PDB file of C-alpha atoms in Angstrom:
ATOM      1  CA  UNK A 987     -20.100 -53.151 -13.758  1.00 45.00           C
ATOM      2  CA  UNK A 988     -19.145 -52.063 -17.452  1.00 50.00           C
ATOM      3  CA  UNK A 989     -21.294 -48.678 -16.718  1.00 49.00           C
ATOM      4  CA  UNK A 990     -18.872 -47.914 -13.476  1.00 53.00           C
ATOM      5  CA  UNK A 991     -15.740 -48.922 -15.358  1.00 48.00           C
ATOM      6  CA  UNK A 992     -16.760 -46.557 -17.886  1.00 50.00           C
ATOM      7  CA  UNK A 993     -17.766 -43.995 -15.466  1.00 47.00           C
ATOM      8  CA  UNK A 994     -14.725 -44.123 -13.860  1.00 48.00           C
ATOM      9  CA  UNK A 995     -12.379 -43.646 -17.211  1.00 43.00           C
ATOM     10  CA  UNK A 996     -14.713 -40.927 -17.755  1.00 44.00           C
ATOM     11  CA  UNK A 997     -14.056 -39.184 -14.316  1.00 48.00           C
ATOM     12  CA  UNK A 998     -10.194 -39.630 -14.421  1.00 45.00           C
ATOM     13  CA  UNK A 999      -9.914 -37.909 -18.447  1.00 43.00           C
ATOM     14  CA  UNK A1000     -12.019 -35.462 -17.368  1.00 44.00           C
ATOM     15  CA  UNK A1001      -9.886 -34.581 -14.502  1.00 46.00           C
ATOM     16  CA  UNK A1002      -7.105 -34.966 -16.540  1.00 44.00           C
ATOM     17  CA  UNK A1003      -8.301 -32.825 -19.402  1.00 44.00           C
ATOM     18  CA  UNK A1004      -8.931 -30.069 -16.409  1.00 45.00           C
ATOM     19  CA  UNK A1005      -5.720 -30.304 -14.883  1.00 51.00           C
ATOM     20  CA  UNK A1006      -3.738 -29.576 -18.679  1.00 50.00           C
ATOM     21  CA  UNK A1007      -6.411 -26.612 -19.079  1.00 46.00           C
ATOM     22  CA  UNK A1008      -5.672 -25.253 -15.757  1.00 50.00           C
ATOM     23  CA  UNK A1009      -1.608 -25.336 -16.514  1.00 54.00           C
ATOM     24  CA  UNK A1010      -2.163 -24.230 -20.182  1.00 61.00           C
ATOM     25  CA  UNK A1011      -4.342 -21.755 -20.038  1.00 68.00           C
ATOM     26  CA  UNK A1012      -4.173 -18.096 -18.207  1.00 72.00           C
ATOM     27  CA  UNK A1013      -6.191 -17.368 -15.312  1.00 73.00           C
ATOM     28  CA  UNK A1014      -7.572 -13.892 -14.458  1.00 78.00           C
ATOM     29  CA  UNK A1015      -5.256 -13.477 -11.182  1.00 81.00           C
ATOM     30  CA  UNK A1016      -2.117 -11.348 -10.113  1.00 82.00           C
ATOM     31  CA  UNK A1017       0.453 -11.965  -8.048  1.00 83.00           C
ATOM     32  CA  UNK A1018       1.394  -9.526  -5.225  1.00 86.00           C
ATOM     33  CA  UNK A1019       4.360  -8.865  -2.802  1.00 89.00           C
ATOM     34  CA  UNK A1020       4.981  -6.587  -0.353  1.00 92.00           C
ATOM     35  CA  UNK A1021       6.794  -3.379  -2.194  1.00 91.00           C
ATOM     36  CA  UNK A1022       9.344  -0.828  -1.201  1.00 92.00           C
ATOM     37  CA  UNK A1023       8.825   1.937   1.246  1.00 94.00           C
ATOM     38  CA  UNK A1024      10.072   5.386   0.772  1.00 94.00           C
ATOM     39  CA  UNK A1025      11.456   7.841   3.289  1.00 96.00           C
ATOM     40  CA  UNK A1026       8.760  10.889   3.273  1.00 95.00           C
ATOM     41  CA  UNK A1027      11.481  13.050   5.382  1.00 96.00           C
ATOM     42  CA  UNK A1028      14.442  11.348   3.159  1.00 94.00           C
ATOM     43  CA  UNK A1029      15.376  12.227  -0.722  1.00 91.00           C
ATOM     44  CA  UNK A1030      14.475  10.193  -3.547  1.00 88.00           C
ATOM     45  CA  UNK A1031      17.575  10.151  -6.346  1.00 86.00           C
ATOM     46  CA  UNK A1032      19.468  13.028  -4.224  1.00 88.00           C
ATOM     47  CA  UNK A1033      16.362  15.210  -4.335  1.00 90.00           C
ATOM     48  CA  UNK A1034      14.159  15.936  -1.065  1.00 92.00           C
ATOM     49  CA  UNK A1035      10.555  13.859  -1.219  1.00 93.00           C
ATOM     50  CA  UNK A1036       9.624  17.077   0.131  1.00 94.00           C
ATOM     51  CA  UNK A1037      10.321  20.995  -0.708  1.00 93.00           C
ATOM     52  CA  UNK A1038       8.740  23.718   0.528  1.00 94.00           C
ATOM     53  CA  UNK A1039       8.979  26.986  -0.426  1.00 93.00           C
ATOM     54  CA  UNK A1040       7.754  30.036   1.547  1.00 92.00           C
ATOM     55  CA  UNK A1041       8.561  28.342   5.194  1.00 92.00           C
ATOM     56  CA  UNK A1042      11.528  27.026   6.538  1.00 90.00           C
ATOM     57  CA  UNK A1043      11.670  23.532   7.187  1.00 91.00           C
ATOM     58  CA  UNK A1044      12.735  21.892  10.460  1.00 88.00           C
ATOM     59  CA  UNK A1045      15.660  19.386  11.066  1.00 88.00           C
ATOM     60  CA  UNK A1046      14.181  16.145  11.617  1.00 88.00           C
ATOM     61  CA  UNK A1047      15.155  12.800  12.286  1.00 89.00           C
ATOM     62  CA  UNK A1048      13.859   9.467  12.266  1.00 94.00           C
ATOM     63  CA  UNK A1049      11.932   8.191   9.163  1.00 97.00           C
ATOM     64  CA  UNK A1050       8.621   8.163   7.929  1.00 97.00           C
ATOM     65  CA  UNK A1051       7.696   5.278   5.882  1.00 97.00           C
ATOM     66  CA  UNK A1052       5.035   5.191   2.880  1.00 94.00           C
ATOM     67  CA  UNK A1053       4.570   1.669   2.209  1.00 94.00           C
ATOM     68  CA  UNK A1054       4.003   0.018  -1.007  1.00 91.00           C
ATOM     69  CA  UNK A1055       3.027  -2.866  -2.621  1.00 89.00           C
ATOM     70  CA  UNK A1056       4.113  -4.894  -6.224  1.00 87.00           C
ATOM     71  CA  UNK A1057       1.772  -6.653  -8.728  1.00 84.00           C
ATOM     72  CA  UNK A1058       2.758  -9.038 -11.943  1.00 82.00           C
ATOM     73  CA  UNK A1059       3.002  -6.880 -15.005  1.00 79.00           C
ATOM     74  CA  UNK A1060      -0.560  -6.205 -16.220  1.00 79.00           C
ATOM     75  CA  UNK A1061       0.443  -7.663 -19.512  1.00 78.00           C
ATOM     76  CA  UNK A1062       1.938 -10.756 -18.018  1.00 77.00           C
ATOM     77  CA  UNK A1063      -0.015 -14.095 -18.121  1.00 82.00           C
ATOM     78  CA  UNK A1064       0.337 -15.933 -15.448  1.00 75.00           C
ATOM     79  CA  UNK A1065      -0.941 -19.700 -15.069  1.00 76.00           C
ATOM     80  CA  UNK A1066      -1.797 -22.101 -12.414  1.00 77.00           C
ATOM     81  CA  UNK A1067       2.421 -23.285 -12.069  1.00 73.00           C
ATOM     82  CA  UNK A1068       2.896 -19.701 -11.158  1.00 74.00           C
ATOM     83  CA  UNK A1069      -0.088 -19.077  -8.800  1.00 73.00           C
ATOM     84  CA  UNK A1070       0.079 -22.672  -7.186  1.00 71.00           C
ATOM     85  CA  UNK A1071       2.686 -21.856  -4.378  1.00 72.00           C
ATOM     86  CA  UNK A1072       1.591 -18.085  -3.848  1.00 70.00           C
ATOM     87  CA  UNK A1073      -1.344 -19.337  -2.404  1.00 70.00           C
ATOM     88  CA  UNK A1074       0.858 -21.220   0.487  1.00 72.00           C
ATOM     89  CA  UNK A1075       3.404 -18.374   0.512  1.00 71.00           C
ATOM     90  CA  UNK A1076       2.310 -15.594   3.725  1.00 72.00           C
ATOM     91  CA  UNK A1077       4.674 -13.432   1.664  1.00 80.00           C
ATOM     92  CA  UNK A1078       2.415 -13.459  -1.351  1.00 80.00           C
ATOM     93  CA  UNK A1079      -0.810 -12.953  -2.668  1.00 82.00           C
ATOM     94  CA  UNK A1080      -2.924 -14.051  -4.777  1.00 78.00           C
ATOM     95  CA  UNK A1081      -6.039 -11.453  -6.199  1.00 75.00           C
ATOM     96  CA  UNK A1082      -7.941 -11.712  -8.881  1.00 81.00           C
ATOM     97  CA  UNK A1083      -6.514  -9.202 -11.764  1.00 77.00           C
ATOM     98  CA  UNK A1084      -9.809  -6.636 -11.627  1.00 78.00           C
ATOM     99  CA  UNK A1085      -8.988  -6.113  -8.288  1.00 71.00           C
ATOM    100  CA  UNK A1086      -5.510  -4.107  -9.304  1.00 74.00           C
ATOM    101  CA  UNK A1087      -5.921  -2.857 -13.116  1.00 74.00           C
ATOM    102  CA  UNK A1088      -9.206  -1.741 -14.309  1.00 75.00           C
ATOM    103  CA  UNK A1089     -10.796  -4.237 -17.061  1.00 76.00           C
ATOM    104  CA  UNK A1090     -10.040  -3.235 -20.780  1.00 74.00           C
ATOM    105  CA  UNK A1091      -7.391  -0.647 -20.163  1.00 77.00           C
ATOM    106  CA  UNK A1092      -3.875  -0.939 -21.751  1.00 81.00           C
ATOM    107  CA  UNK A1093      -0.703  -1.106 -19.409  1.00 82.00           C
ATOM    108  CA  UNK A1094       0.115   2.848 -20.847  1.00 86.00           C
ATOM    109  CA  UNK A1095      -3.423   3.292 -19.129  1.00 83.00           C
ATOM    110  CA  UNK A1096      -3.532   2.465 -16.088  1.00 76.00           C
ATOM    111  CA  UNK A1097      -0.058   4.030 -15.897  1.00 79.00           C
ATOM    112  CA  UNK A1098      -1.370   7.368 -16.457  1.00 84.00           C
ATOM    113  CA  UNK A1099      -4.397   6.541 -13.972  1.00 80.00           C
ATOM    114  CA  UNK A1100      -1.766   5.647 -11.360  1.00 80.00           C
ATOM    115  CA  UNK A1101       0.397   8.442 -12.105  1.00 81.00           C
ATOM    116  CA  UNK A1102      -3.125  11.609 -11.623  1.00 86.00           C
ATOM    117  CA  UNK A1103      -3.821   9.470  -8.796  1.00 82.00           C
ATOM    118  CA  UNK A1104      -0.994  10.007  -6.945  1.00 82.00           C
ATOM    119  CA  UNK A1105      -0.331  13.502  -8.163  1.00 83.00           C
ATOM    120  CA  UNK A1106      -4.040  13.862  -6.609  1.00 87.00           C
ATOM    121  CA  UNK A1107      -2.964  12.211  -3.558  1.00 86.00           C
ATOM    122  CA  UNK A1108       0.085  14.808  -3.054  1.00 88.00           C
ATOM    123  CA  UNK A1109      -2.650  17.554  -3.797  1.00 92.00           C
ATOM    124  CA  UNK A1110      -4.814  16.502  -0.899  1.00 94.00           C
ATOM    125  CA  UNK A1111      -1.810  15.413   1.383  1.00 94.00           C
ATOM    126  CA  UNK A1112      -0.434  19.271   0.964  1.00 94.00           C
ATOM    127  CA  UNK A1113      -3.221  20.723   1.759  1.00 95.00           C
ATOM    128  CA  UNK A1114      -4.668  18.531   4.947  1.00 97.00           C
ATOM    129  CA  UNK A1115      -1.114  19.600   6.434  1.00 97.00           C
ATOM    130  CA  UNK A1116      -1.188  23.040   5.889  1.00 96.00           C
ATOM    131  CA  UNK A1117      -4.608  23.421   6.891  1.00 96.00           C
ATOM    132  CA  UNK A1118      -3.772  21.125  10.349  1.00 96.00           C
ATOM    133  CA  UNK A1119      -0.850  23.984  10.834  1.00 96.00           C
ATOM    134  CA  UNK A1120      -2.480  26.963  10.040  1.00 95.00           C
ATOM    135  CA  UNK A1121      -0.324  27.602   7.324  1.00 94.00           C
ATOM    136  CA  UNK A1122      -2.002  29.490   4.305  1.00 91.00           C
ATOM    137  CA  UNK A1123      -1.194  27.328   1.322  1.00 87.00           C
ATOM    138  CA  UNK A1124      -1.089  30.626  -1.157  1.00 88.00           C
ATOM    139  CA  UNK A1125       1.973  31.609   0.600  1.00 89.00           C
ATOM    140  CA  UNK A1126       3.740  28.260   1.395  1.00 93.00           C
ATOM    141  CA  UNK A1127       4.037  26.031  -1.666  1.00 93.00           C
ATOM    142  CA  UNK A1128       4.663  22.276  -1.088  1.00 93.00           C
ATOM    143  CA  UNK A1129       6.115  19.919  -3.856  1.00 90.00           C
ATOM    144  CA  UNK A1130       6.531  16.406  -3.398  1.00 87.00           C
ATOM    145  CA  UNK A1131       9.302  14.056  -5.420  1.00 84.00           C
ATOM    146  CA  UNK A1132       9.062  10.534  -5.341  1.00 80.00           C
ATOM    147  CA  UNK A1133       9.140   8.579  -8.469  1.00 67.00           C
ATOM    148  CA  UNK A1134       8.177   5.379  -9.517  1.00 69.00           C
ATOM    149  CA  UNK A1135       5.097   5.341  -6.983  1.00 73.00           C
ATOM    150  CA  UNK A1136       1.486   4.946  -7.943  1.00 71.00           C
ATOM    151  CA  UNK A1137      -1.919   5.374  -6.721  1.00 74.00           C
ATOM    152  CA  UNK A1138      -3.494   7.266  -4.103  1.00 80.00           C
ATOM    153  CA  UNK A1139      -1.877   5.085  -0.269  1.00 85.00           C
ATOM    154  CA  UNK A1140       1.003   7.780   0.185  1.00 89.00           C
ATOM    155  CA  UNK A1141      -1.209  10.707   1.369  1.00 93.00           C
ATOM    156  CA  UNK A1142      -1.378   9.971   5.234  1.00 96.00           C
ATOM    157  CA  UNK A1143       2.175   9.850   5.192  1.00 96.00           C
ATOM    158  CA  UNK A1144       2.616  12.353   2.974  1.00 95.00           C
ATOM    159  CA  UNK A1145       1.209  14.625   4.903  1.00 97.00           C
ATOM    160  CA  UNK A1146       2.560  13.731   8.299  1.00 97.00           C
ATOM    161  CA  UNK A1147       5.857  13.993   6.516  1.00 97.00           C
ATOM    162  CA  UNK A1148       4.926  17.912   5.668  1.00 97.00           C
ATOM    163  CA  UNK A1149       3.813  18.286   9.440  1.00 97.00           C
ATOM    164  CA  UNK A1150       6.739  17.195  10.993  1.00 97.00           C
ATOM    165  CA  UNK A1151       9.035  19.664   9.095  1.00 96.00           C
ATOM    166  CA  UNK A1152       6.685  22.437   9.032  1.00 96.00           C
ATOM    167  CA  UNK A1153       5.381  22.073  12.732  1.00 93.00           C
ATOM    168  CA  UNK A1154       6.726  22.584  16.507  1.00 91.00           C
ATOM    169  CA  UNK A1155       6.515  18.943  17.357  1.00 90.00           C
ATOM    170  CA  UNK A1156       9.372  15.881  16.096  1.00 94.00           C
ATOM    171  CA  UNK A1157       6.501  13.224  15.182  1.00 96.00           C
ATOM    172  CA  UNK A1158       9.049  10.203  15.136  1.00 96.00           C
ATOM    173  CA  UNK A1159      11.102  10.510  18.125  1.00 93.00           C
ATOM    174  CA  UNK A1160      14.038   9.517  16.293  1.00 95.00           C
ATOM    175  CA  UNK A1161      12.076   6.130  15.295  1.00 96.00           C
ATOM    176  CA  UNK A1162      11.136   4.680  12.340  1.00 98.00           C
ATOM    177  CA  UNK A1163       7.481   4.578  11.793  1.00 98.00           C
ATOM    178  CA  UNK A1164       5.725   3.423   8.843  1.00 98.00           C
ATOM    179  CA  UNK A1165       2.137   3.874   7.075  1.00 97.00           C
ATOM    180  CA  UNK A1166      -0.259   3.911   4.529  1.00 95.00           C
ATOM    181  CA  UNK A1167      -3.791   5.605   3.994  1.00 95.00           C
ATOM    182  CA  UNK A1168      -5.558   7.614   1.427  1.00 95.00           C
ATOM    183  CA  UNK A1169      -6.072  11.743   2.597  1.00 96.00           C
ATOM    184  CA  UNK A1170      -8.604  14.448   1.595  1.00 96.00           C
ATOM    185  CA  UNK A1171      -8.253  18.174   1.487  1.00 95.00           C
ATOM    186  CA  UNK A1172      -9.882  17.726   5.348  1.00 96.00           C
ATOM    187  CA  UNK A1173      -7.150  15.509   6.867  1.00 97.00           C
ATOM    188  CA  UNK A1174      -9.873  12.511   6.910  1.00 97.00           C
ATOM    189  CA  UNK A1175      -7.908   9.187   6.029  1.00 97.00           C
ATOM    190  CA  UNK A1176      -9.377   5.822   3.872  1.00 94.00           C
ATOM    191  CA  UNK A1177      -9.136   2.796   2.952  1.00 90.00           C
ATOM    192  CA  UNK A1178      -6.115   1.360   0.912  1.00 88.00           C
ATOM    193  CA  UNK A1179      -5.643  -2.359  -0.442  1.00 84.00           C
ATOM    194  CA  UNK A1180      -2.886  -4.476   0.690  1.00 88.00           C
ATOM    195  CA  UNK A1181      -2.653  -3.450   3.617  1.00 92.00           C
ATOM    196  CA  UNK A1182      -1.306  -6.924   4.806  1.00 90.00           C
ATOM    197  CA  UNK A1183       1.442  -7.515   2.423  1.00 92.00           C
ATOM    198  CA  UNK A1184       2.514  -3.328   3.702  1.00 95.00           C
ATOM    199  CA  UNK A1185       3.252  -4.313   7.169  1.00 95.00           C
ATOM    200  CA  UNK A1186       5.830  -6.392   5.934  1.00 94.00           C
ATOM    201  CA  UNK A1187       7.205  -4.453   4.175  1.00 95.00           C
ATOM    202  CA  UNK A1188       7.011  -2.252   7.382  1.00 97.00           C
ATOM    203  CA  UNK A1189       8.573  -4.708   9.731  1.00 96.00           C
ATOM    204  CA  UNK A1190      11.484  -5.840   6.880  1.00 96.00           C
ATOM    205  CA  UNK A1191      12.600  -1.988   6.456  1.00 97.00           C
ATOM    206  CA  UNK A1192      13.016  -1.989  10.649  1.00 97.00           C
ATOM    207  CA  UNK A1193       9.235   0.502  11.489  1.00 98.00           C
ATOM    208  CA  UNK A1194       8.150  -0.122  14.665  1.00 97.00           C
ATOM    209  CA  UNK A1195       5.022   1.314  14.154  1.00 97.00           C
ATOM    210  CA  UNK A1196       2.139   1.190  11.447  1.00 98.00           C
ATOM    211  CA  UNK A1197      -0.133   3.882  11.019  1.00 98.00           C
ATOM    212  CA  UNK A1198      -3.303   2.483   9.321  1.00 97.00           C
ATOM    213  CA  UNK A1199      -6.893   3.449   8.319  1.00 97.00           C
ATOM    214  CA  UNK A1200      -9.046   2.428  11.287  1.00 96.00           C
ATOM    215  CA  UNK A1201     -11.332   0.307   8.808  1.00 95.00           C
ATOM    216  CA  UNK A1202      -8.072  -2.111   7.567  1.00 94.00           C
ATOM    217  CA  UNK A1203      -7.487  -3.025  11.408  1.00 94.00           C
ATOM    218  CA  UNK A1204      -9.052  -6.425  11.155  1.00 93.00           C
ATOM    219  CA  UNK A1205      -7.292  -8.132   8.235  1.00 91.00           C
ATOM    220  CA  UNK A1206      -3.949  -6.267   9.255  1.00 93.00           C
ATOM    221  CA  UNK A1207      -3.699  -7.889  12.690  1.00 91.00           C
ATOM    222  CA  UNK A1208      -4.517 -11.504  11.333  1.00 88.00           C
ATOM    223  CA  UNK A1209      -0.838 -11.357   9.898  1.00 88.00           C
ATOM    224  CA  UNK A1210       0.852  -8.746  10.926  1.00 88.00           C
ATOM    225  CA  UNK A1211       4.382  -9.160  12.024  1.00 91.00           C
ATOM    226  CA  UNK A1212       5.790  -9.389  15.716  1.00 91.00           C
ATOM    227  CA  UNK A1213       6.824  -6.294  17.263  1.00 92.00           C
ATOM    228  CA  UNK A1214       5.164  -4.019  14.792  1.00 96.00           C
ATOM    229  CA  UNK A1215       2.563  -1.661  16.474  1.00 96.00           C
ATOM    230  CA  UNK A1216      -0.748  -1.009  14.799  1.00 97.00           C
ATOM    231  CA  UNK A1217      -1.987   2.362  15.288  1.00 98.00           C
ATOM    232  CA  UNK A1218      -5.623   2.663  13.750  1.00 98.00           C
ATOM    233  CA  UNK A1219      -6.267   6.531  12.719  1.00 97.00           C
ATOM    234  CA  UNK A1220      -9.315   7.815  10.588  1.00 97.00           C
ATOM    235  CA  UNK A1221      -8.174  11.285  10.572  1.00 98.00           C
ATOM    236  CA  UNK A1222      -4.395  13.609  10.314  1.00 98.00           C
ATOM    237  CA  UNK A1223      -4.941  15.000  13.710  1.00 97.00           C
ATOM    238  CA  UNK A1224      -5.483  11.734  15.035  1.00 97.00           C
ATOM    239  CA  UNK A1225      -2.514  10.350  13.735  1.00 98.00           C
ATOM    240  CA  UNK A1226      -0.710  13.512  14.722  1.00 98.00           C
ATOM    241  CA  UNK A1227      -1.880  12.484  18.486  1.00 97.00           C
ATOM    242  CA  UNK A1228      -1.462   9.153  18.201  1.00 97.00           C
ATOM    243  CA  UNK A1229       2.557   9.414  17.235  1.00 97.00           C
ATOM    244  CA  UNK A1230       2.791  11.800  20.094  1.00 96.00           C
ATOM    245  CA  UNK A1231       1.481   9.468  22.539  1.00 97.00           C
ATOM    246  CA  UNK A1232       3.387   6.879  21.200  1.00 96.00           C
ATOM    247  CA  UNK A1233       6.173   8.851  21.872  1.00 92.00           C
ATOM    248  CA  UNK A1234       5.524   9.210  25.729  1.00 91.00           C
ATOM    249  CA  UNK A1235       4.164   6.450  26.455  1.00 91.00           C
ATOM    250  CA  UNK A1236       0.811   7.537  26.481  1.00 92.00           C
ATOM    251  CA  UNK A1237      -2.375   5.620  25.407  1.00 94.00           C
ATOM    252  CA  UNK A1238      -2.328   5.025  21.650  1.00 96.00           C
ATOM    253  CA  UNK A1239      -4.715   3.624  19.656  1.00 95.00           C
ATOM    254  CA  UNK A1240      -4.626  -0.039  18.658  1.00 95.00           C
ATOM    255  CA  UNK A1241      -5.993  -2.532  16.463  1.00 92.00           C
TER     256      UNK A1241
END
């Protein structure tokens, strides 16, 4: 009897002694929220996201969303008070810290690698649209604005953005539509991360329409919101087609 009284002591400080380490001590994680979006046919700070020199643009209406998403200061240490109701929040998430900043870089760091990332990802976007158009890109020069954006998820949209001005068809029908997706030089679309957290940003900033990489399809639709269409794409024509379809009612894609 005096062995299970002890046990039991034993058992409660220990829990007790783990429940004052979890609270006092940082944990590895980040939080994350769904981020802003940004108008790829709009201006950013009075200056078009996109200029293009060497072609005339179109008018266009409507909106093309790039969709983004926010993480806890890499330098901020965050403990299990601060994680404990992200992880019943649909709003929030909680990741482990690798999975957003790289291990043993500094905040100035990863900056920069955010920063050539997305000046990469404008690179590739550019040229995937004028290469879909026909459009030699020695003689039409594409610069893209948008600050305070990081990482490579703009390029799908991006480059539809480029498309719509530059080409013969209106890709949004006067709608807003919303998207994410890395981009290569060949118009071929990847993966991105947070792609569940984007669609609400999507759905708060009124798209009625996602575009996504076809391979983020399944954990998209386990929480995406109501009345936000999930077009699947693995490549810029596709999602080219797939808008226009969407437009006319046609058959479109769907996750």
């Amino acid at each position: 009897m005096a062995r299970s009284k002890r046990n039991l002591v034993l058992s409660v400080l220990l829990v007790v002694i783990l429940g004052v380490f979890s609270f006092a001590v940082p944990l590895p994680y980040t939080l994350v929220i769904p981020g802003d979006t940004a108008d790829t046919l709009g201006t950013d700070n009075g200056v078009p996201v996109i200029q293009i020199e060497g072609a005339t643009p179109q008018p266009t209406d409507g909106k093309l969303l790039l969709v983004t998403i926010r993480a806890t200061d890499p330098d901020e240490k965050l403990y299990l008070s601060d994680l404990f109701d992200a992880w019943f929040d649909d709003d929030e998430a909680v990741v482990p810290k690798k999975s957003v900043y790289a291990e043993g870089k500094s905040k100035k760091e990863i900056i920069a690698d955010n920063t050539k990332e997305m000046v990469e990802s404008q690179d590739h976007a550019a040229i995937a649209a004028l290469n879909h158009l026909g459009l030699d890109p020695n003689q039409v020069k594409v610069k893209l604005n948008l600050a305070d954006v990081g990482g490579p998820s703009a390029g799908l949209m991006f480059s539809l953005g480029i498309v719509d001005q530059l080409g013969t068809q209106n890709l949004t029908g006067g709608r807003i539509i919303a998207g994410t997706g890395t981009i290569d030089d060949a118009g071929k679309v990847g993966p991105i991360g947070g792609v569940e957290l984007k669609t609400k940003a999507a759905k708060r900033d009124g798209a009625v329409a996602f575009l996504l990489p076809k391979q983020e399809c399944d954990k998209a639709k386990e929480v995406a919101p109501g009345g936000l269409r999930l077009i699947p794409v693995e490549t810029l024509n596709g999602a080219v087609d797939a808008l226009m379809a969407f437009q006319a009612g046609g058959k479109v894609p769907s996750c």
